Amino acid sequence: EDQQAVIEQSDYRFLYLGPQGTRTGLHADVLRSYSWSVNISGRKKWCLLPPRYTHYCYDTFGRNLAPSFFDVDEETYPNIKHARKHLVEVTQESGEAIFVPSGWHHTVENVEDTL
């Protein structure tokens, strides 16, 4: 099957349930897709980085993505401090939706038990 056809037919629907204090690692959504996230209950903290600053998130060799924007070895990821200056931080409350554009690296922390 043609790879483009597979991508066009892909359906990435998720339901995330997480206890307070859990979080994702630093990532961008699969296949450079975009996403909508709706909080049914709880509160989340999003840290999003516009794509033009993504290069700041890689190690000194430009190969490995930092696991987080924070609490990383700054000798291994010397430019992560520059990425932090460009973060868009959003607190998502119960009943709110957020749009994550394609290519935006981000982390999400469940500030409360969240669905």
mmCIF file of N, CA and C in Angstrom:
data_model
loop_
_atom_site.group_PDB
_atom_site.id
_atom_site.type_symbol
_atom_site.label_atom_id
_atom_site.label_comp_id
_atom_site.label_asym_id
_atom_site.label_seq_id
_atom_site.Cartn_x
_atom_site.Cartn_y
_atom_site.Cartn_z
ATOM 1 N N GLU A 1 0.841 -1.179 0.000
ATOM 2 C CA GLU A 1 0.000 0.000 0.000
ATOM 3 C C GLU A 1 0.891 1.249 0.000
ATOM 4 N N ASP A 2 0.483 2.251 -0.730
ATOM 5 C CA ASP A 2 1.216 3.505 -0.828
ATOM 6 C C ASP A 2 1.337 4.142 0.559
ATOM 7 N N GLN A 3 2.560 4.552 0.935
ATOM 8 C CA GLN A 3 2.791 5.118 2.266
ATOM 9 C C GLN A 3 1.944 6.374 2.487
ATOM 10 N N GLN A 4 1.792 7.210 1.475
ATOM 11 C CA GLN A 4 0.979 8.419 1.622
ATOM 12 C C GLN A 4 -0.474 8.051 1.928
ATOM 13 N N ALA A 5 -0.994 7.014 1.282
ATOM 14 C CA ALA A 5 -2.368 6.574 1.532
ATOM 15 C C ALA A 5 -2.521 6.092 2.977
ATOM 16 N N VAL A 6 -1.515 5.396 3.481
ATOM 17 C CA VAL A 6 -1.557 4.923 4.859
ATOM 18 C C VAL A 6 -1.590 6.107 5.816
ATOM 19 N N ILE A 7 -0.747 7.107 5.552
ATOM 20 C CA ILE A 7 -0.715 8.297 6.400
ATOM 21 C C ILE A 7 -2.063 9.006 6.374
ATOM 22 N N GLU A 8 -2.645 9.147 5.194
ATOM 23 C CA GLU A 8 -3.918 9.845 5.067
ATOM 24 C C GLU A 8 -5.059 9.093 5.755
ATOM 25 N N GLN A 9 -4.937 7.771 5.873
ATOM 26 C CA GLN A 9 -5.981 6.973 6.510
ATOM 27 C C GLN A 9 -5.751 6.795 8.002
ATOM 28 N N SER A 10 -4.569 7.193 8.481
ATOM 29 C CA SER A 10 -4.246 7.013 9.888
ATOM 30 C C SER A 10 -5.195 7.824 10.761
ATOM 31 N N ASP A 11 -5.599 7.223 11.855
ATOM 32 C CA ASP A 11 -6.521 7.866 12.773
ATOM 33 C C ASP A 11 -5.905 7.795 14.167
ATOM 34 N N TYR A 12 -5.512 8.935 14.685
ATOM 35 C CA TYR A 12 -4.881 8.973 15.988
ATOM 36 C C TYR A 12 -5.833 9.613 16.983
ATOM 37 N N ARG A 13 -6.710 8.796 17.543
ATOM 38 C CA ARG A 13 -7.628 9.247 18.580
ATOM 39 C C ARG A 13 -7.171 8.611 19.883
ATOM 40 N N PHE A 14 -7.046 9.433 20.905
ATOM 41 C CA PHE A 14 -6.549 8.947 22.177
ATOM 42 C C PHE A 14 -7.433 9.435 23.300
ATOM 43 N N LEU A 15 -7.455 8.672 24.356
ATOM 44 C CA LEU A 15 -8.067 9.094 25.604
ATOM 45 C C LEU A 15 -6.974 8.955 26.659
ATOM 46 N N TYR A 16 -6.595 10.071 27.242
ATOM 47 C CA TYR A 16 -5.545 10.065 28.248
ATOM 48 C C TYR A 16 -6.152 10.218 29.627
ATOM 49 N N LEU A 17 -5.749 9.351 30.518
ATOM 50 C CA LEU A 17 -6.165 9.392 31.904
ATOM 51 C C LEU A 17 -4.889 9.367 32.726
ATOM 52 N N GLY A 18 -4.708 10.369 33.591
ATOM 53 C CA GLY A 18 -3.473 10.399 34.353
ATOM 54 C C GLY A 18 -3.642 10.981 35.728
ATOM 55 N N PRO A 19 -2.964 10.394 36.700
ATOM 56 C CA PRO A 19 -3.017 10.932 38.045
ATOM 57 C C PRO A 19 -2.164 12.197 38.180
ATOM 58 N N GLN A 20 -2.469 12.971 39.188
ATOM 59 C CA GLN A 20 -1.727 14.186 39.486
ATOM 60 C C GLN A 20 -0.228 13.890 39.530
ATOM 61 N N GLY A 21 0.559 14.771 38.915
ATOM 62 C CA GLY A 21 2.014 14.653 38.961
ATOM 63 C C GLY A 21 2.633 13.875 37.811
ATOM 64 N N THR A 22 1.821 13.170 37.026
ATOM 65 C CA THR A 22 2.391 12.454 35.881
ATOM 66 C C THR A 22 2.594 13.433 34.728
ATOM 67 N N ARG A 23 3.510 13.071 33.829
ATOM 68 C CA ARG A 23 3.823 13.973 32.713
ATOM 69 C C ARG A 23 4.353 13.205 31.523
ATOM 70 N N THR A 24 4.291 13.855 30.376
ATOM 71 C CA THR A 24 4.879 13.283 29.172
ATOM 72 C C THR A 24 6.334 13.721 29.078
ATOM 73 N N GLY A 25 7.098 12.995 28.290
ATOM 74 C CA GLY A 25 8.420 13.467 27.927
ATOM 75 C C GLY A 25 8.283 14.501 26.818
ATOM 76 N N LEU A 26 9.366 15.158 26.505
ATOM 77 C CA LEU A 26 9.391 16.132 25.420
ATOM 78 C C LEU A 26 9.193 15.408 24.092
ATOM 79 N N HIS A 27 8.234 15.871 23.298
ATOM 80 C CA HIS A 27 7.950 15.209 22.027
ATOM 81 C C HIS A 27 7.178 16.146 21.099
ATOM 82 N N ALA A 28 7.104 15.765 19.835
ATOM 83 C CA ALA A 28 6.184 16.364 18.867
ATOM 84 C C ALA A 28 5.265 15.233 18.425
ATOM 85 N N ASP A 29 4.053 15.574 18.036
ATOM 86 C CA ASP A 29 3.077 14.538 17.688
ATOM 87 C C ASP A 29 3.500 13.750 16.447
ATOM 88 N N VAL A 30 3.028 12.519 16.361
ATOM 89 C CA VAL A 30 3.417 11.577 15.315
ATOM 90 C C VAL A 30 3.114 12.107 13.921
ATOM 91 N N LEU A 31 3.965 11.735 12.981
ATOM 92 C CA LEU A 31 3.792 12.059 11.561
ATOM 93 C C LEU A 31 3.584 13.548 11.315
ATOM 94 N N ARG A 32 4.185 14.367 12.187
ATOM 95 C CA ARG A 32 4.057 15.831 12.082
ATOM 96 C C ARG A 32 2.595 16.262 12.039
ATOM 97 N N SER A 33 1.760 15.505 12.742
ATOM 98 C CA SER A 33 0.334 15.825 12.786
ATOM 99 C C SER A 33 0.088 16.974 13.753
ATOM 100 N N TYR A 34 -1.113 17.464 13.752
ATOM 101 C CA TYR A 34 -1.562 18.445 14.731
ATOM 102 C C TYR A 34 -2.573 17.733 15.626
ATOM 103 N N SER A 35 -2.939 18.364 16.718
ATOM 104 C CA SER A 35 -3.909 17.700 17.587
ATOM 105 C C SER A 35 -4.758 18.711 18.351
ATOM 106 N N TRP A 36 -5.906 18.235 18.746
ATOM 107 C CA TRP A 36 -6.804 18.933 19.663
ATOM 108 C C TRP A 36 -6.847 18.095 20.932
ATOM 109 N N SER A 37 -6.806 18.744 22.071
ATOM 110 C CA SER A 37 -6.919 18.036 23.339
ATOM 111 C C SER A 37 -7.989 18.727 24.175
ATOM 112 N N VAL A 38 -8.951 17.942 24.640
ATOM 113 C CA VAL A 38 -10.029 18.471 25.467
ATOM 114 C C VAL A 38 -9.926 17.838 26.847
ATOM 115 N N ASN A 39 -9.924 18.663 27.866
ATOM 116 C CA ASN A 39 -9.938 18.181 29.247
ATOM 117 C C ASN A 39 -11.375 17.944 29.674
ATOM 118 N N ILE A 40 -11.685 16.729 30.027
ATOM 119 C CA ILE A 40 -13.007 16.422 30.566
ATOM 120 C C ILE A 40 -13.041 16.781 32.047
ATOM 121 N N SER A 41 -11.946 16.454 32.727
ATOM 122 C CA SER A 41 -11.821 16.841 34.136
ATOM 123 C C SER A 41 -10.348 17.005 34.468
ATOM 124 N N GLY A 42 -10.068 17.774 35.508
ATOM 125 C CA GLY A 42 -8.695 17.984 35.938
ATOM 126 C C GLY A 42 -8.055 19.207 35.304
ATOM 127 N N ARG A 43 -6.749 19.342 35.535
ATOM 128 C CA ARG A 43 -5.984 20.489 35.044
ATOM 129 C C ARG A 43 -4.641 19.999 34.529
ATOM 130 N N LYS A 44 -4.214 20.546 33.383
ATOM 131 C CA LYS A 44 -2.923 20.199 32.785
ATOM 132 C C LYS A 44 -2.103 21.458 32.556
ATOM 133 N N LYS A 45 -0.788 21.303 32.662
ATOM 134 C CA LYS A 45 0.133 22.379 32.304
ATOM 135 C C LYS A 45 0.877 21.955 31.037
ATOM 136 N N TRP A 46 0.729 22.753 29.992
ATOM 137 C CA TRP A 46 1.393 22.517 28.721
ATOM 138 C C TRP A 46 2.577 23.468 28.588
ATOM 139 N N CYS A 47 3.699 22.955 28.105
ATOM 140 C CA CYS A 47 4.845 23.772 27.702
ATOM 141 C C CYS A 47 5.073 23.441 26.236
ATOM 142 N N LEU A 48 4.886 24.447 25.377
ATOM 143 C CA LEU A 48 4.974 24.248 23.925
ATOM 144 C C LEU A 48 6.084 25.120 23.345
ATOM 145 N N LEU A 49 6.786 24.579 22.362
ATOM 146 C CA LEU A 49 7.891 25.288 21.730
ATOM 147 C C LEU A 49 7.633 25.413 20.235
ATOM 148 N N PRO A 50 7.604 26.651 19.719
ATOM 149 C CA PRO A 50 7.431 26.819 18.269
ATOM 150 C C PRO A 50 8.544 26.095 17.494
ATOM 151 N N PRO A 51 8.223 25.543 16.330
ATOM 152 C CA PRO A 51 9.175 24.731 15.573
ATOM 153 C C PRO A 51 10.504 25.410 15.253
ATOM 154 N N ARG A 52 10.512 26.715 15.080
ATOM 155 C CA ARG A 52 11.772 27.372 14.709
ATOM 156 C C ARG A 52 12.822 27.326 15.816
ATOM 157 N N TYR A 53 12.436 26.912 17.028
ATOM 158 C CA TYR A 53 13.383 26.809 18.144
ATOM 159 C C TYR A 53 13.705 25.367 18.527
ATOM 160 N N THR A 54 13.194 24.416 17.782
ATOM 161 C CA THR A 54 13.381 23.001 18.115
ATOM 162 C C THR A 54 14.857 22.614 18.188
ATOM 163 N N HIS A 55 15.682 23.219 17.360
ATOM 164 C CA HIS A 55 17.111 22.850 17.348
ATOM 165 C C HIS A 55 17.783 23.061 18.705
ATOM 166 N N TYR A 56 17.233 23.903 19.545
ATOM 167 C CA TYR A 56 17.790 24.117 20.878
ATOM 168 C C TYR A 56 17.587 22.917 21.805
ATOM 169 N N CYS A 57 16.757 21.992 21.416
ATOM 170 C CA CYS A 57 16.405 20.856 22.276
ATOM 171 C C CYS A 57 17.283 19.633 22.068
ATOM 172 N N TYR A 58 18.248 19.715 21.179
ATOM 173 C CA TYR A 58 19.082 18.555 20.868
ATOM 174 C C TYR A 58 20.430 18.616 21.573
ATOM 175 N N ASP A 59 21.055 17.456 21.682
ATOM 176 C CA ASP A 59 22.353 17.354 22.342
ATOM 177 C C ASP A 59 23.437 18.049 21.512
ATOM 178 N N THR A 60 24.652 18.025 22.030
ATOM 179 C CA THR A 60 25.762 18.730 21.376
ATOM 180 C C THR A 60 26.043 18.208 19.969
ATOM 181 N N PHE A 61 25.632 16.978 19.679
ATOM 182 C CA PHE A 61 25.849 16.406 18.351
ATOM 183 C C PHE A 61 24.639 16.574 17.440
ATOM 184 N N GLY A 62 23.558 17.126 17.968
ATOM 185 C CA GLY A 62 22.351 17.337 17.173
ATOM 186 C C GLY A 62 21.593 16.058 16.871
ATOM 187 N N ARG A 63 21.798 15.021 17.673
ATOM 188 C CA ARG A 63 21.177 13.720 17.406
ATOM 189 C C ARG A 63 20.023 13.382 18.332
ATOM 190 N N ASN A 64 20.191 13.653 19.610
ATOM 191 C CA ASN A 64 19.232 13.193 20.616
ATOM 192 C C ASN A 64 18.431 14.348 21.199
ATOM 193 N N LEU A 65 17.118 14.165 21.220
ATOM 194 C CA LEU A 65 16.218 15.150 21.782
ATOM 195 C C LEU A 65 16.257 15.064 23.306
ATOM 196 N N ALA A 66 16.291 16.215 23.957
ATOM 197 C CA ALA A 66 16.250 16.248 25.425
ATOM 198 C C ALA A 66 14.976 15.558 25.911
ATOM 199 N N PRO A 67 15.014 14.928 27.058
ATOM 200 C CA PRO A 67 13.814 14.264 27.577
ATOM 201 C C PRO A 67 12.781 15.243 28.131
ATOM 202 N N SER A 68 13.202 16.476 28.388
ATOM 203 C CA SER A 68 12.341 17.468 29.006
ATOM 204 C C SER A 68 12.912 18.854 28.720
ATOM 205 N N PHE A 69 12.133 19.890 28.980
ATOM 206 C CA PHE A 69 12.657 21.252 28.926
ATOM 207 C C PHE A 69 13.415 21.594 30.206
ATOM 208 N N PHE A 70 13.125 20.851 31.268
ATOM 209 C CA PHE A 70 13.685 21.125 32.587
ATOM 210 C C PHE A 70 14.356 19.868 33.131
ATOM 211 N N ASP A 71 15.167 20.037 34.144
ATOM 212 C CA ASP A 71 15.819 18.902 34.822
ATOM 213 C C ASP A 71 16.586 18.010 33.861
ATOM 214 N N VAL A 72 17.394 18.626 32.999
ATOM 215 C CA VAL A 72 18.249 17.867 32.083
ATOM 216 C C VAL A 72 19.700 18.288 32.300
ATOM 217 N N ASP A 73 20.610 17.448 31.893
ATOM 218 C CA ASP A 73 22.036 17.742 31.974
ATOM 219 C C ASP A 73 22.371 18.812 30.933
ATOM 220 N N GLU A 74 22.693 20.009 31.397
ATOM 221 C CA GLU A 74 22.932 21.114 30.474
ATOM 222 C C GLU A 74 24.284 21.019 29.773
ATOM 223 N N GLU A 75 25.143 20.115 30.202
ATOM 224 C CA GLU A 75 26.368 19.871 29.438
ATOM 225 C C GLU A 75 26.036 19.052 28.197
ATOM 226 N N THR A 76 25.108 18.121 28.337
ATOM 227 C CA THR A 76 24.683 17.299 27.204
ATOM 228 C C THR A 76 23.765 18.076 26.279
ATOM 229 N N TYR A 77 22.899 18.910 26.863
ATOM 230 C CA TYR A 77 21.924 19.711 26.104
ATOM 231 C C TYR A 77 22.190 21.192 26.386
ATOM 232 N N PRO A 78 23.302 21.733 25.864
ATOM 233 C CA PRO A 78 23.729 23.085 26.248
ATOM 234 C C PRO A 78 22.791 24.209 25.795
ATOM 235 N N ASN A 79 21.945 23.963 24.831
ATOM 236 C CA ASN A 79 21.075 25.023 24.329
ATOM 237 C C ASN A 79 19.653 24.966 24.868
ATOM 238 N N ILE A 80 19.381 24.017 25.756
ATOM 239 C CA ILE A 80 18.017 23.883 26.270
ATOM 240 C C ILE A 80 17.579 25.157 26.995
ATOM 241 N N LYS A 81 18.528 25.863 27.587
ATOM 242 C CA LYS A 81 18.196 27.120 28.277
ATOM 243 C C LYS A 81 17.659 28.155 27.287
ATOM 244 N N HIS A 82 18.109 28.104 26.032
ATOM 245 C CA HIS A 82 17.585 29.014 25.007
ATOM 246 C C HIS A 82 16.167 28.611 24.607
ATOM 247 N N ALA A 83 15.909 27.321 24.578
ATOM 248 C CA ALA A 83 14.549 26.850 24.264
ATOM 249 C C ALA A 83 13.563 27.348 25.323
ATOM 250 N N ARG A 84 13.966 27.306 26.581
ATOM 251 C CA ARG A 84 13.076 27.730 27.672
ATOM 252 C C ARG A 84 12.594 29.165 27.502
ATOM 253 N N LYS A 85 13.420 30.009 26.910
ATOM 254 C CA LYS A 85 13.058 31.424 26.716
ATOM 255 C C LYS A 85 11.899 31.594 25.736
ATOM 256 N N HIS A 86 11.637 30.579 24.928
ATOM 257 C CA HIS A 86 10.622 30.679 23.877
ATOM 258 C C HIS A 86 9.391 29.809 24.144
ATOM 259 N N LEU A 87 9.313 29.222 25.332
ATOM 260 C CA LEU A 87 8.184 28.354 25.649
ATOM 261 C C LEU A 87 6.878 29.139 25.757
ATOM 262 N N VAL A 88 5.836 28.504 25.277
ATOM 263 C CA VAL A 88 4.480 28.998 25.477
ATOM 264 C C VAL A 88 3.878 28.088 26.546
ATOM 265 N N GLU A 89 3.573 28.656 27.704
ATOM 266 C CA GLU A 89 3.032 27.864 28.812
ATOM 267 C C GLU A 89 1.536 28.128 28.932
ATOM 268 N N VAL A 90 0.772 27.039 29.000
ATOM 269 C CA VAL A 90 -0.688 27.120 29.055
ATOM 270 C C VAL A 90 -1.182 26.196 30.157
ATOM 271 N N THR A 91 -2.083 26.709 30.997
ATOM 272 C CA THR A 91 -2.777 25.858 31.954
ATOM 273 C C THR A 91 -4.154 25.574 31.375
ATOM 274 N N GLN A 92 -4.421 24.300 31.160
ATOM 275 C CA GLN A 92 -5.697 23.856 30.592
ATOM 276 C C GLN A 92 -6.596 23.374 31.719
ATOM 277 N N GLU A 93 -7.742 24.010 31.858
ATOM 278 C CA GLU A 93 -8.697 23.689 32.913
ATOM 279 C C GLU A 93 -9.719 22.663 32.413
ATOM 280 N N SER A 94 -10.486 22.128 33.326
ATOM 281 C CA SER A 94 -11.569 21.204 32.995
ATOM 282 C C SER A 94 -12.531 21.873 32.013
ATOM 283 N N GLY A 95 -12.896 21.143 30.952
ATOM 284 C CA GLY A 95 -13.829 21.658 29.960
ATOM 285 C C GLY A 95 -13.190 22.497 28.871
ATOM 286 N N GLU A 96 -11.893 22.735 28.928
ATOM 287 C CA GLU A 96 -11.217 23.547 27.918
ATOM 288 C C GLU A 96 -10.533 22.673 26.870
ATOM 289 N N ALA A 97 -10.389 23.239 25.677
ATOM 290 C CA ALA A 97 -9.695 22.570 24.570
ATOM 291 C C ALA A 97 -8.443 23.363 24.223
ATOM 292 N N ILE A 98 -7.427 22.650 23.741
ATOM 293 C CA ILE A 98 -6.210 23.289 23.263
ATOM 294 C C ILE A 98 -5.848 22.683 21.916
ATOM 295 N N PHE A 99 -5.356 23.513 21.017
ATOM 296 C CA PHE A 99 -4.888 23.073 19.706
ATOM 297 C C PHE A 99 -3.372 23.079 19.720
ATOM 298 N N VAL A 100 -2.767 21.969 19.307
ATOM 299 C CA VAL A 100 -1.312 21.858 19.229
ATOM 300 C C VAL A 100 -0.945 21.763 17.747
ATOM 301 N N PRO A 101 -0.331 22.820 17.206
ATOM 302 C CA PRO A 101 0.022 22.816 15.781
ATOM 303 C C PRO A 101 1.084 21.766 15.441
ATOM 304 N N SER A 102 1.125 21.387 14.202
ATOM 305 C CA SER A 102 2.112 20.437 13.697
ATOM 306 C C SER A 102 3.529 20.947 13.972
ATOM 307 N N GLY A 103 4.381 20.045 14.447
ATOM 308 C CA GLY A 103 5.793 20.368 14.633
ATOM 309 C C GLY A 103 6.140 21.070 15.926
ATOM 310 N N TRP A 104 5.148 21.363 16.759
ATOM 311 C CA TRP A 104 5.434 22.025 18.034
ATOM 312 C C TRP A 104 5.811 20.965 19.069
ATOM 313 N N HIS A 105 7.051 20.999 19.540
ATOM 314 C CA HIS A 105 7.463 20.093 20.612
ATOM 315 C C HIS A 105 6.827 20.580 21.901
ATOM 316 N N HIS A 106 6.488 19.621 22.762
ATOM 317 C CA HIS A 106 5.781 19.991 23.976
ATOM 318 C C HIS A 106 5.896 18.916 25.050
ATOM 319 N N THR A 107 5.580 19.339 26.261
ATOM 320 C CA THR A 107 5.406 18.438 27.388
ATOM 321 C C THR A 107 4.063 18.778 28.024
ATOM 322 N N VAL A 108 3.496 17.799 28.710
ATOM 323 C CA VAL A 108 2.217 18.000 29.398
ATOM 324 C C VAL A 108 2.332 17.384 30.789
ATOM 325 N N GLU A 109 1.957 18.175 31.796
ATOM 326 C CA GLU A 109 1.949 17.682 33.180
ATOM 327 C C GLU A 109 0.528 17.726 33.713
ATOM 328 N N ASN A 110 0.104 16.638 34.328
ATOM 329 C CA ASN A 110 -1.198 16.593 34.982
ATOM 330 C C ASN A 110 -1.041 17.248 36.357
ATOM 331 N N VAL A 111 -1.573 18.452 36.487
ATOM 332 C CA VAL A 111 -1.505 19.199 37.735
ATOM 333 C C VAL A 111 -2.496 18.600 38.748
ATOM 334 N N GLU A 112 -3.576 18.018 38.229
ATOM 335 C CA GLU A 112 -4.569 17.295 39.031
ATOM 336 C C GLU A 112 -4.824 15.960 38.339
ATOM 337 N N ASP A 113 -5.546 15.060 38.989
ATOM 338 C CA ASP A 113 -6.000 13.856 38.295
ATOM 339 C C ASP A 113 -6.777 14.324 37.078
ATOM 340 N N THR A 114 -6.493 13.751 35.923
ATOM 341 C CA THR A 114 -6.984 14.316 34.671
ATOM 342 C C THR A 114 -7.535 13.255 33.724
ATOM 343 N N LEU A 115 -8.606 13.629 33.060
ATOM 344 C CA LEU A 115 -9.193 12.804 31.986
ATOM 345 C C LEU A 115 -9.463 13.729 30.824
#
